[in-house]
Coordinates of C-alpha atoms in Angstrom, one line a residue:
M24 CA 18.7 5.6 14.4
V25 CA 18.3 2.9 11.7
D26 CA 21.0 0.9 10.2
W27 CA 19.4 0.8 6.7
N28 CA 22.0 -1.5 5.2
L29 CA 21.6 -3.9 8.0
A30 CA 17.8 -3.8 7.4
V31 CA 18.4 -4.8 3.8
A32 CA 20.8 -7.5 4.6
T33 CA 18.6 -8.9 7.2
A34 CA 15.4 -9.0 5.1
T35 CA 17.3 -10.5 2.1
R36 CA 18.8 -13.3 4.4
L37 CA 15.5 -14.2 6.0
V38 CA 13.2 -13.8 3.2
R39 CA 11.7 -17.2 2.1
P40 CA 12.8 -18.4 -1.4
G41 CA 10.4 -17.9 -4.3
P42 CA 8.9 -20.8 -6.2
E43 CA 11.0 -23.1 -8.3
V44 CA 11.3 -21.9 -12.0
S45 CA 13.8 -22.5 -14.6
R46 CA 15.8 -19.7 -16.1
E47 CA 13.7 -19.8 -19.3
E48 CA 10.5 -19.7 -17.4
A49 CA 11.7 -16.7 -15.3
R50 CA 12.6 -14.8 -18.4
A51 CA 9.1 -15.6 -19.8
V52 CA 7.3 -14.4 -16.8
V53 CA 9.4 -11.1 -16.8
A54 CA 8.5 -10.5 -20.5
E55 CA 5.0 -11.3 -20.1
L56 CA 4.6 -9.0 -17.1
R57 CA 6.1 -6.1 -18.9
R58 CA 3.8 -6.7 -21.9
H59 CA 0.8 -6.7 -19.6
A60 CA 1.9 -3.5 -17.8
K61 CA 2.1 -1.8 -21.1
S62 CA -1.2 -3.0 -22.4
S63 CA -2.9 -2.2 -19.1
E64 CA -2.3 1.4 -19.6
E65 CA -4.7 1.7 -22.5
H66 CA -7.3 -0.5 -20.7
V67 CA -7.2 1.5 -17.5
R68 CA -7.1 5.0 -19.0
S69 CA -10.0 4.2 -21.3
F70 CA -12.2 2.7 -18.4
T71 CA -11.4 5.4 -16.0
R72 CA -11.4 8.3 -18.4
M73 CA -8.5 9.6 -16.5
A74 CA -6.0 11.8 -18.8
V75 CA -2.4 11.5 -17.8
S76 CA -0.9 14.9 -17.5
G77 CA 2.5 15.9 -18.9
G78 CA 5.3 16.6 -16.6
P79 CA 8.1 14.4 -15.1
A80 CA 5.7 12.3 -12.9
S81 CA 4.1 11.0 -16.0
D82 CA 7.0 8.9 -17.2
T83 CA 7.2 6.3 -14.5
P84 CA 9.1 3.1 -15.2
V85 CA 7.8 -0.3 -14.7
L86 CA 10.2 -2.6 -12.9
V87 CA 9.7 -6.5 -12.6
V88 CA 11.6 -7.4 -9.5
D89 CA 12.3 -10.3 -7.2
R90 CA 11.8 -10.3 -3.4
A91 CA 15.2 -8.8 -2.7
G92 CA 14.4 -6.0 -5.3
W93 CA 11.2 -5.2 -3.5
I94 CA 13.0 -5.0 -0.1
K95 CA 15.7 -2.6 -1.6
A96 CA 13.0 -0.4 -3.0
N97 CA 11.1 -0.2 0.1
V98 CA 14.0 0.4 2.4
A99 CA 14.8 3.5 0.2
G100 CA 11.3 4.6 0.4
F101 CA 11.2 4.4 4.2
R102 CA 14.6 6.0 4.4
Q103 CA 13.2 9.0 2.5
I104 CA 9.8 9.5 4.1
L105 CA 11.2 8.9 7.6
K106 CA 14.2 11.3 7.3
P107 CA 12.6 14.2 9.1
L108 CA 11.3 12.2 12.2
L109 CA 14.6 10.2 12.5
G110 CA 16.5 13.4 12.3
K111 CA 14.5 14.9 15.3
M112 CA 14.9 11.6 17.3
Q113 CA 18.8 11.7 16.5
D114 CA 19.0 15.2 17.8
R115 CA 17.0 14.3 21.0
R116 CA 19.2 11.2 21.7
G117 CA 22.4 13.0 20.8
G118 CA 22.0 15.4 23.8
L119 CA 22.0 12.5 26.2
P120 CA 25.0 11.1 28.0
G121 CA 26.2 8.3 25.9
G122 CA 23.8 9.2 23.0
A123 CA 26.2 8.3 20.3
V124 CA 26.8 4.8 21.6
L125 CA 23.0 4.3 22.2
G126 CA 22.3 5.5 18.6
A127 CA 24.9 3.0 17.1
V128 CA 23.5 0.1 19.0
G129 CA 19.8 1.2 18.8
G130 CA 20.3 1.7 14.9
K131 CA 21.5 -2.0 14.5
V132 CA 18.6 -3.2 16.7
T133 CA 16.0 -1.2 14.6
G134 CA 17.7 -2.3 11.4
V135 CA 17.3 -6.0 12.2
E136 CA 13.8 -5.4 13.4
L137 CA 12.9 -3.5 10.1
G138 CA 14.6 -6.3 8.2
M139 CA 12.4 -8.9 9.9
L140 CA 9.2 -7.2 9.1
L141 CA 10.2 -6.6 5.5
S142 CA 11.1 -10.2 5.1
F143 CA 7.6 -11.3 6.2
L144 CA 6.0 -8.6 3.8
A145 CA 8.4 -9.4 0.7
S146 CA 6.9 -12.8 0.1
R147 CA 3.4 -11.3 0.0
V148 CA 3.3 -8.2 -2.1
L149 CA 2.3 -8.8 -5.7
G150 CA 2.9 -5.2 -6.9
Q151 CA 3.3 -1.7 -5.7
Y152 CA 3.3 1.8 -7.1
E153 CA 6.0 3.3 -5.1
T154 CA 5.6 7.0 -4.7
F155 CA 8.3 8.4 -2.7
A156 CA 11.7 6.5 -3.0
P157 CA 14.4 8.2 -5.0
A158 CA 15.7 7.0 -8.2
T159 CA 19.0 4.8 -8.1
R160 CA 21.1 3.1 -10.8
E161 CA 19.7 -0.2 -9.8
L162 CA 16.1 1.0 -9.3
P163 CA 15.4 3.8 -11.7
G164 CA 12.3 6.1 -11.1
S165 CA 10.8 9.2 -12.7
P166 CA 12.3 12.6 -12.2
G167 CA 9.2 13.6 -10.4
G168 CA 9.0 10.4 -8.2
G169 CA 7.3 7.1 -8.8
R170 CA 7.9 3.7 -10.2
L171 CA 5.9 0.7 -10.7
L172 CA 7.0 -2.6 -9.1
L173 CA 5.7 -6.1 -10.1
V174 CA 7.1 -8.8 -7.8
A175 CA 7.5 -11.7 -10.1
P176 CA 8.0 -14.6 -7.8
N177 CA 5.1 -13.6 -5.7
I178 CA 2.8 -13.5 -8.7
V179 CA 3.8 -16.8 -9.8
H180 CA 3.5 -18.4 -6.4
V181 CA 0.0 -17.0 -6.0
E182 CA -1.3 -18.0 -9.4
R183 CA 0.0 -21.5 -8.7
E184 CA -1.7 -21.6 -5.2
L185 CA -4.9 -20.3 -6.6
D186 CA -4.8 -22.8 -9.7
V187 CA -5.7 -20.0 -12.1
A188 CA -4.8 -19.3 -15.6
P189 CA -1.3 -17.5 -15.4
H190 CA -1.8 -15.3 -18.3
D191 CA -5.1 -14.0 -16.9
F192 CA -3.8 -13.7 -13.4
R193 CA -0.7 -11.7 -14.5
L194 CA -2.9 -9.2 -16.6
W195 CA -5.4 -8.9 -13.6
V196 CA -2.6 -7.9 -11.2
S197 CA -1.0 -5.6 -13.8
L198 CA -4.5 -3.9 -14.2
H199 CA -4.7 -3.2 -10.5
E200 CA -1.1 -1.7 -10.3
E201 CA -1.5 0.2 -13.5
T202 CA -4.6 1.9 -11.9
H203 CA -2.4 3.2 -9.1
R204 CA 0.2 4.6 -11.7
T205 CA -2.7 6.3 -13.4
Q206 CA -3.9 7.7 -10.2
F207 CA -0.7 9.4 -9.5
T208 CA 0.2 10.4 -12.9
A209 CA -3.2 11.9 -13.8
V210 CA -3.7 13.8 -10.5
P211 CA -0.5 15.9 -10.2
W212 CA -1.2 17.1 -6.6
L213 CA -1.9 13.7 -5.2
R214 CA 1.7 12.7 -4.3
D215 CA 2.6 16.0 -2.7
H216 CA -0.9 16.0 -0.7
I217 CA -0.2 12.5 0.7
E218 CA 3.3 13.2 1.5
S219 CA 2.4 16.3 3.4
E220 CA -0.2 14.4 5.3
I221 CA 2.5 11.7 6.3
Q222 CA 4.9 14.5 7.3
A223 CA 2.2 16.0 9.4
F224 CA 1.5 12.8 11.1
L225 CA 5.2 12.2 11.6
G226 CA 5.7 15.7 12.9
E227 CA 3.0 15.1 15.7
T228 CA 4.9 11.9 16.8
D229 CA 6.4 12.0 20.2
V230 CA 10.0 11.7 19.4
D231 CA 11.1 10.2 22.9
P232 CA 12.6 6.9 21.8
A233 CA 11.7 5.3 25.2
T234 CA 7.9 6.3 24.7
L235 CA 7.9 4.8 21.2
L236 CA 9.4 1.5 22.3
E237 CA 6.7 1.4 25.1
R238 CA 4.0 1.8 22.6
V239 CA 5.4 -1.1 20.5
R240 CA 5.7 -3.3 23.6
E241 CA 2.0 -2.5 24.4
A242 CA 1.1 -3.5 20.9
F243 CA 2.8 -7.0 21.3
Q244 CA 1.3 -7.5 24.8
S245 CA -2.2 -6.8 23.3
L246 CA -1.6 -9.5 20.9
S247 CA -1.0 -12.0 23.6
G248 CA -3.8 -10.9 25.6
G249 CA -1.8 -9.0 28.1
R250 CA -3.3 -5.7 27.7
P251 CA -6.5 -5.5 29.5
G252 CA -9.5 -3.4 28.5
D253 CA -9.2 -3.7 24.8
E254 CA -12.5 -5.0 24.0
R255 CA -13.6 -3.1 20.9
D256 CA -16.6 -3.3 18.6
E257 CA -16.1 -5.6 15.6
A258 CA -17.1 -2.9 13.3
D259 CA -14.1 -0.7 14.3
G260 CA -11.8 -3.7 13.5
G261 CA -11.9 -5.3 17.0
G262 CA -9.2 -7.1 18.8
A263 CA -5.7 -5.8 19.2
P264 CA -4.6 -2.3 17.8
S265 CA -1.8 -2.1 15.3
I266 CA 1.4 -0.1 15.9
I267 CA 0.2 2.7 14.0
E268 CA -3.0 2.9 16.0
L269 CA -1.1 3.1 19.3
V270 CA 1.5 5.8 18.3
Q271 CA -1.1 8.6 18.1
T272 CA -2.0 11.9 19.5
P273 CA -5.5 13.6 19.0
A274 CA -4.0 15.6 16.0
Q275 CA -2.6 12.4 14.6
R276 CA -5.9 10.7 14.8
E277 CA -7.4 13.4 12.7
I278 CA -4.6 13.0 10.2
L279 CA -4.8 9.3 10.2
A280 CA -8.6 9.6 9.5
R281 CA -7.9 11.6 6.4
L282 CA -5.1 9.2 5.2
T283 CA -7.4 6.2 5.8
A284 CA -10.0 7.7 3.6
V285 CA -7.6 8.6 0.7
M286 CA -5.9 5.1 1.0
S287 CA -9.4 3.4 0.9
L288 CA -10.2 5.3 -2.2
L289 CA -7.1 4.6 -4.0
E290 CA -7.2 0.8 -3.3
G291 CA -10.9 0.5 -3.7
H292 CA -10.7 2.4 -7.0
A293 CA -8.0 0.1 -8.3
D294 CA -10.1 -3.1 -7.3
Y295 CA -13.0 -1.6 -9.0
V296 CA -11.1 -1.0 -12.2
M297 CA -9.3 -4.3 -12.4
D298 CA -12.8 -6.2 -12.1
G299 CA -14.5 -3.5 -14.5
V300 CA -11.8 -3.9 -17.2
G301 CA -11.5 -7.6 -16.5
P302 CA -14.4 -9.2 -18.2
E303 CA -13.3 -7.7 -21.6
V304 CA -9.6 -8.8 -21.4
V305 CA -9.4 -11.5 -18.6
P306 CA -11.6 -14.4 -19.5
S307 CA -11.3 -15.9 -16.1
V308 CA -11.7 -12.8 -14.0
A309 CA -14.6 -14.1 -12.1
E310 CA -12.9 -17.2 -11.0
I311 CA -9.8 -15.4 -10.0
R312 CA -11.6 -12.7 -7.9
E313 CA -13.6 -15.3 -6.0
K314 CA -10.4 -17.4 -5.2
F315 CA -8.3 -14.2 -4.6
Q316 CA -10.9 -12.8 -2.0
K317 CA -10.8 -16.1 -0.3
R318 CA -7.1 -16.0 0.0
R319 CA -7.0 -12.3 0.9
A320 CA -9.3 -12.6 3.8
S321 CA -7.6 -15.6 5.4
G322 CA -4.1 -15.7 7.2
A323 CA -1.7 -18.6 6.4
G324 CA -1.6 -19.4 10.2
R325 CA -1.7 -18.0 13.7
L326 CA 1.6 -16.0 13.5
D327 CA 0.6 -14.7 10.2
Q328 CA -2.7 -13.5 11.4
A329 CA -0.9 -11.8 14.6
L330 CA 1.7 -10.1 12.3
R331 CA -1.0 -8.8 10.0
K332 CA -2.8 -7.3 12.8
L333 CA 0.3 -5.8 14.4
L334 CA 1.2 -4.3 11.1
G335 CA -2.2 -2.9 10.3
L336 CA -2.7 -5.2 7.3
D337 CA -6.1 -6.1 8.4
A338 CA -6.9 -2.5 8.2
K339 CA -5.7 -2.5 4.6
L340 CA -8.0 -5.4 3.8
R341 CA -11.0 -3.2 5.0
Q342 CA -9.7 -0.4 2.8
Y343 CA -10.0 -2.5 -0.3
R344 CA -13.5 -3.6 0.7
D345 CA -14.8 -0.3 1.7
G346 CA -13.0 1.8 -0.9
E347 CA -14.4 -0.5 -3.7
R348 CA -18.0 -0.3 -2.2
F349 CA -17.6 3.6 -2.2
V350 CA -16.5 3.8 -5.8
R351 CA -19.2 1.4 -7.0
A352 CA -21.9 3.4 -5.3
V353 CA -20.8 6.6 -6.5
V354 CA -20.3 5.5 -10.1
N355 CA -23.7 3.9 -10.0
E356 CA -25.2 7.2 -8.8
V357 CA -23.4 9.9 -11.0
G358 CA -21.4 7.9 -13.6
M359 CA -17.6 7.7 -14.1
D360 CA -17.3 11.4 -15.0
G361 CA -19.2 12.3 -11.9
F362 CA -17.0 10.0 -9.8
N363 CA -13.8 11.6 -11.4
R364 CA -14.7 14.9 -9.5
V365 CA -13.0 13.2 -6.5
W366 CA -9.7 14.0 -8.3
T367 CA -10.4 17.9 -8.4
S368 CA -8.5 18.7 -5.4
P369 CA -7.9 17.6 -1.8
N370 CA -11.2 19.2 -0.8
T371 CA -13.2 16.8 -3.0
L372 CA -11.5 13.6 -1.5
P373 CA -13.9 11.7 0.6
T374 CA -13.7 11.9 4.3
K375 CA -13.4 8.6 6.4
A376 CA -17.2 8.9 7.2
E377 CA -18.3 9.3 3.5
I378 CA -16.2 6.3 2.5
S379 CA -18.9 4.4 4.5
K380 CA -21.7 6.7 3.3
P381 CA -21.1 7.4 -0.4
A382 CA -24.4 9.3 -0.6
E383 CA -22.9 12.0 1.6
W384 CA -20.1 12.4 -0.7
V385 CA -22.3 12.9 -3.6
A386 CA -24.3 15.3 -1.8
R387 CA -21.4 17.4 -0.7
V388 CA -19.6 17.5 -3.9
H389 CA -22.3 17.3 -6.5
R390 CA -25.4 18.7 -5.0
K391 CA -23.5 21.7 -3.7
A392 CA -21.8 22.3 -7.1
E393 CA -25.1 22.2 -8.8
S394 CA -26.9 24.6 -6.3

């Protein structure tokens, strides 16, 4: 269903080159990012008061990669998480006349399309805690899953674009990504919970390839104004829906609401921590945050904005904002230890409604426990 090797080759060929740096500069950047990743561990764990549990997932490597390395790692992750869904689609297509030929052709088309999308994203991601991809010789991971990626050329590109102190910016980015690593290594059930939700979402997907292609076509039409009746309230995101919003059953909408809430929590928590730790170890954190927020909120151009909308990246920006507000409000109300009850079990994770109304989460988790 997907030619994964072609996806890697396409993305690697199309991705834009990184900023110009000498070999010595590149080595220095890699070495500094590794140092910052190491020092961030103590800063984040002290600030969050999250103790990393033992076990295989606690020993996750830090990989400083280029854009091609990020592409390879993410293709491996997609391949792993989508395996059950693609297996169902392959079985469905295999029973059709000419199914094998259609599968071979369709796999190459899908591989090229995936490669094009990854080439777009590969020049924008600064770092990523990769949860699901299997370890390989080229990209090692922990036995329990997980590795931290820092994309060196993108970090250098952004620090130059924003005209901020490189040392401070690199540490600031490392604090955000280390927070994600701490979340997954200190909360042993979190990875399995998110994976089960994703698999439940995919399990509800209509596996008819023609239907999926039609949904994608509708998404592109909506971007160009060709899909009528799509006037939505700005508070709900407004404008054209993303692909993931279109490919939904009622059951998927419920699952997606839970996934949105947990992703808002994780991203908002990372933003809160990086800014909370920042003043002690990143002298120019206020300047960095102000400039970075402006950059994050704006697209580079019309095509960039359209692709962000189609891929759901605008929703991700709202996750940073809404999640950070939730964390800040809860910590202000019940302190860091009180906030950390969120990590007790899946039942103490906030709902999508509670992300917007933190007092309701406090009332449900704290007041109920005290009564």
